[in-house]
Every structure is written in structure tokens, then in C-alpha cells.
PDB file of C-alpha atoms in Angstrom:
ATOM      1  CA  MET A   1      -6.006  -2.431  -9.993  1.00 94.00           C
ATOM      2  CA  ILE A   2      -4.495  -2.044  -6.639  1.00 96.00           C
ATOM      3  CA  CYS A   3      -2.822  -4.363  -4.302  1.00 97.00           C
ATOM      4  CA  PHE A   4      -3.392  -3.446  -0.661  1.00 97.00           C
ATOM      5  CA  LEU A   5      -0.695  -4.923   1.913  1.00 98.00           C
ATOM      6  CA  THR A   6      -2.577  -4.832   5.033  1.00 97.00           C
ATOM      7  CA  LYS A   7      -4.390  -7.127   7.814  1.00 96.00           C
ATOM      8  CA  ASP A   8      -6.504  -4.263   9.135  1.00 95.00           C
ATOM      9  CA  LEU A   9     -10.056  -5.319   8.243  1.00 93.00           C
ATOM     10  CA  MET A  10     -11.606  -1.764   8.787  1.00 92.00           C
ATOM     11  CA  MET A  11      -8.957  -0.102   6.506  1.00 92.00           C
ATOM     12  CA  SER A  12      -9.247  -2.632   3.885  1.00 93.00           C
ATOM     13  CA  SER A  13     -13.046  -2.710   3.905  1.00 94.00           C
ATOM     14  CA  ASN A  14     -13.156   1.298   3.485  1.00 94.00           C
ATOM     15  CA  ALA A  15     -10.544   1.177   0.815  1.00 95.00           C
ATOM     16  CA  SER A  16     -12.561  -1.633  -0.853  1.00 95.00           C
ATOM     17  CA  SER A  17     -15.757   0.507  -0.665  1.00 95.00           C
ATOM     18  CA  HIS A  18     -13.901   3.502  -2.441  1.00 95.00           C
ATOM     19  CA  ALA A  19     -12.655   0.965  -5.185  1.00 95.00           C
ATOM     20  CA  ARG A  20     -16.006  -0.572  -5.893  1.00 95.00           C
ATOM     21  CA  GLN A  21     -17.443   2.992  -6.328  1.00 94.00           C
ATOM     22  CA  GLN A  22     -14.636   3.804  -8.672  1.00 93.00           C
ATOM     23  CA  ASN A  23     -14.853   0.386 -10.471  1.00 94.00           C
ATOM     24  CA  VAL A  24     -11.319  -0.593  -9.605  1.00 95.00           C
ATOM     25  CA  LYS A  25     -10.226  -3.804  -8.485  1.00 95.00           C
ATOM     26  CA  LEU A  26      -8.616  -3.929  -5.166  1.00 96.00           C
ATOM     27  CA  SER A  27      -7.194  -7.190  -3.695  1.00 96.00           C
ATOM     28  CA  THR A  28      -5.584  -7.649  -0.240  1.00 97.00           C
ATOM     29  CA  ALA A  29      -2.443  -9.238   0.789  1.00 97.00           C
ATOM     30  CA  GLY A  30      -1.304 -10.086   4.250  1.00 95.00           C
ATOM     31  CA  SER A  31       2.464 -10.411   3.718  1.00 96.00           C
ATOM     32  CA  ILE A  32       5.333  -9.069   1.550  1.00 97.00           C
ATOM     33  CA  LYS A  33       5.637 -12.367  -0.196  1.00 96.00           C
ATOM     34  CA  SER A  34       1.865 -12.598  -1.212  1.00 97.00           C
ATOM     35  CA  ALA A  35       1.958  -9.050  -2.162  1.00 97.00           C
ATOM     36  CA  ILE A  36       5.025  -9.404  -4.509  1.00 96.00           C
ATOM     37  CA  SER A  37       3.426 -12.555  -5.936  1.00 96.00           C
ATOM     38  CA  PHE A  38       0.394 -10.803  -6.764  1.00 96.00           C
ATOM     39  CA  ILE A  39       2.324  -7.694  -8.330  1.00 96.00           C
ATOM     40  CA  GLU A  40       4.196 -10.097 -10.398  1.00 94.00           C
ATOM     41  CA  GLU A  41       1.363 -11.957 -11.757  1.00 95.00           C
ATOM     42  CA  ASN A  42      -1.268  -9.115 -12.112  1.00 95.00           C
ATOM     43  CA  LYS A  43       0.748  -6.040 -12.458  1.00 94.00           C
ATOM     44  CA  PRO A  44      -1.372  -3.788 -10.383  1.00 95.00           C
ATOM     45  CA  HIS A  45      -1.057  -0.044 -10.887  1.00 93.00           C
ATOM     46  CA  MET A  46      -0.778   0.686  -7.132  1.00 96.00           C
ATOM     47  CA  LEU A  47       0.493  -1.001  -4.029  1.00 97.00           C
ATOM     48  CA  ILE A  48      -0.960   0.702  -0.813  1.00 97.00           C
ATOM     49  CA  VAL A  49       0.937  -0.558   2.366  1.00 98.00           C
ATOM     50  CA  ASP A  50      -0.266  -0.517   5.947  1.00 98.00           C
ATOM     51  CA  LEU A  51       3.259  -0.071   7.463  1.00 98.00           C
ATOM     52  CA  GLN A  52       1.794  -1.294  10.803  1.00 96.00           C
ATOM     53  CA  THR A  53       0.910  -4.522   9.383  1.00 97.00           C
ATOM     54  CA  PRO A  54       2.073  -7.267  12.083  1.00 95.00           C
ATOM     55  CA  GLY A  55       5.354  -8.671  10.877  1.00 94.00           C
ATOM     56  CA  LEU A  56       6.150  -6.123   8.105  1.00 96.00           C
ATOM     57  CA  ASP A  57       9.858  -5.492   7.533  1.00 96.00           C
ATOM     58  CA  VAL A  58       9.884  -2.285   5.734  1.00 96.00           C
ATOM     59  CA  GLU A  59      13.327  -2.591   4.495  1.00 96.00           C
ATOM     60  CA  LEU A  60      12.751  -6.042   3.032  1.00 97.00           C
ATOM     61  CA  LEU A  61       9.596  -4.471   1.256  1.00 96.00           C
ATOM     62  CA  GLY A  62      11.713  -1.758  -0.221  1.00 95.00           C
ATOM     63  CA  GLU A  63      14.271  -4.464  -1.559  1.00 95.00           C
ATOM     64  CA  GLU A  64      11.488  -6.723  -3.130  1.00 95.00           C
ATOM     65  CA  ILE A  65       9.957  -3.780  -4.892  1.00 94.00           C
ATOM     66  CA  LYS A  66      13.304  -2.357  -6.175  1.00 92.00           C
ATOM     67  CA  GLY A  67      13.759  -6.045  -7.336  1.00 92.00           C
ATOM     68  CA  LEU A  68      10.794  -5.974  -9.479  1.00 91.00           C
ATOM     69  CA  PRO A  69      11.126  -5.098 -13.296  1.00 87.00           C
ATOM     70  CA  ASP A  70      10.289  -1.763 -14.060  1.00 81.00           C
ATOM     71  CA  ALA A  71       7.217  -3.131 -16.274  1.00 78.00           C
ATOM     72  CA  VAL A  72       5.459  -4.415 -13.213  1.00 85.00           C
ATOM     73  CA  CYS A  73       6.564  -1.921 -10.477  1.00 84.00           C
ATOM     74  CA  PRO A  74       3.627  -0.336  -9.213  1.00 90.00           C
ATOM     75  CA  LEU A  75       3.319   3.185  -7.471  1.00 93.00           C
ATOM     76  CA  THR A  76       3.822   2.491  -3.865  1.00 96.00           C
ATOM     77  CA  ILE A  77       1.759   4.530  -1.045  1.00 97.00           C
ATOM     78  CA  ALA A  78       2.291   3.419   2.596  1.00 97.00           C
ATOM     79  CA  TYR A  79       0.942   4.926   5.588  1.00 97.00           C
ATOM     80  CA  ALA A  80       1.237   4.621   9.584  1.00 97.00           C
ATOM     81  CA  GLN A  81      -0.006   6.496  12.540  1.00 95.00           C
ATOM     82  CA  HIS A  82       1.588   9.791  12.886  1.00 94.00           C
ATOM     83  CA  VAL A  83       3.172   9.007  16.290  1.00 93.00           C
ATOM     84  CA  ASN A  84       5.205   6.167  14.343  1.00 91.00           C
ATOM     85  CA  VAL A  85       7.724   8.722  13.171  1.00 94.00           C
ATOM     86  CA  GLU A  86      10.630   6.119  12.836  1.00 95.00           C
ATOM     87  CA  LEU A  87       8.478   3.678  10.987  1.00 95.00           C
ATOM     88  CA  LEU A  88       7.469   6.531   8.531  1.00 96.00           C
ATOM     89  CA  GLU A  89      11.196   7.521   8.025  1.00 97.00           C
ATOM     90  CA  GLN A  90      11.838   3.943   7.419  1.00 96.00           C
ATOM     91  CA  ALA A  91       9.581   3.847   4.421  1.00 97.00           C
ATOM     92  CA  LYS A  92      10.846   7.032   3.064  1.00 96.00           C
ATOM     93  CA  SER A  93      14.379   5.401   3.276  1.00 96.00           C
ATOM     94  CA  ALA A  94      13.252   2.255   1.733  1.00 96.00           C
ATOM     95  CA  GLY A  95      12.358   4.102  -1.304  1.00 94.00           C
ATOM     96  CA  LEU A  96       8.408   4.031  -0.965  1.00 96.00           C
ATOM     97  CA  ASP A  97       6.956   6.356  -3.374  1.00 95.00           C
ATOM     98  CA  GLN A  98       4.511   8.335  -1.222  1.00 96.00           C
ATOM     99  CA  VAL A  99       4.554   8.083   2.803  1.00 97.00           C
ATOM    100  CA  LEU A 100       1.331   9.357   4.546  1.00 97.00           C
ATOM    101  CA  THR A 101       0.071   9.381   7.966  1.00 97.00           C
ATOM    102  CA  ARG A 102      -2.900   7.260   8.632  1.00 95.00           C
ATOM    103  CA  GLY A 103      -5.117  10.478   8.930  1.00 95.00           C
ATOM    104  CA  GLN A 104      -3.803  11.725   5.550  1.00 96.00           C
ATOM    105  CA  PHE A 105      -4.458   8.351   4.217  1.00 96.00           C
ATOM    106  CA  ASN A 106      -7.872   7.989   5.285  1.00 93.00           C
ATOM    107  CA  ALA A 107      -8.556  11.646   4.114  1.00 94.00           C
ATOM    108  CA  GLN A 108      -7.236  10.865   0.871  1.00 95.00           C
ATOM    109  CA  VAL A 109      -8.331   7.319   0.190  1.00 95.00           C
ATOM    110  CA  GLY A 110     -10.932   7.990  -2.336  1.00 93.00           C
ATOM    111  CA  LYS A 111      -8.746  10.358  -4.280  1.00 94.00           C
ATOM    112  CA  ILE A 112      -5.910   7.922  -4.181  1.00 94.00           C
ATOM    113  CA  ILE A 113      -8.024   5.074  -5.526  1.00 92.00           C
ATOM    114  CA  GLU A 114      -9.572   7.428  -8.210  1.00 90.00           C
ATOM    115  CA  GLU A 115      -6.136   7.878  -9.398  1.00 85.00           C
ATOM    116  CA  ALA A 116      -5.324   4.337  -9.939  1.00 80.00           C
ATOM    117  CA  ALA A 117      -8.467   3.789 -12.092  1.00 74.00           C
TER     118      ALA A 117
END
């Protein structure tokens, strides 16, 4: 199971398509609060984060993830466009497990979802 924190319909549709092909449940969340609630209730294997989600506070997200019990803390993969160097660095500093450019994520989304299966 995967939680995808994004408001980007194109990216969530693409990821959902790959998830269906891999028979993996993927749910989207539009805010940190809804993503953390989903994680606490469902214990997904992975959290994918679109760092360019409007209103997203990367530091707060990192703190919320660190505050989760180890038993429910998913692998966290985040991405943003390559020109957002500062945002990508913030994600690394916040302790997110893997930080990719949007292009890298797009190229690897099928493999990423397959690994969550």
C-alpha cells in the first residue's frame, strides 16, 4: 500500500495506473495532516511526496514522519522539478529517505511502485 501526497492530478493518475498494473493499493492525500492520518490508520509501505504540493511545509512533514512510531513509519520518496534545488535540499535535510527530481521520479515510478508491492 502506498500513500501519495500530491494535488497534481496528472502525476497521481500516472502513479495510480502503475499501481493498478502491480496490484498495489495507492491512495492520495492532499495535505500533511491527511497523509499522516492515513499512515497511522493504514500503515502503508511507502509515502510518495510531491514537494511542490501547494502549501506543503517540508520541515513540518519531516517532523511529523519522525514522530511516527517505527512500526508505522513508511519509506518516504520525495520529488520536485530539478530547478527547485533549495526545495530538494530541504527534503534531504528533513530526513526524507529518497529525494529525486521530477524527471527521475517519472522515469522510475513503475519500478518504485513495484518495489512497494
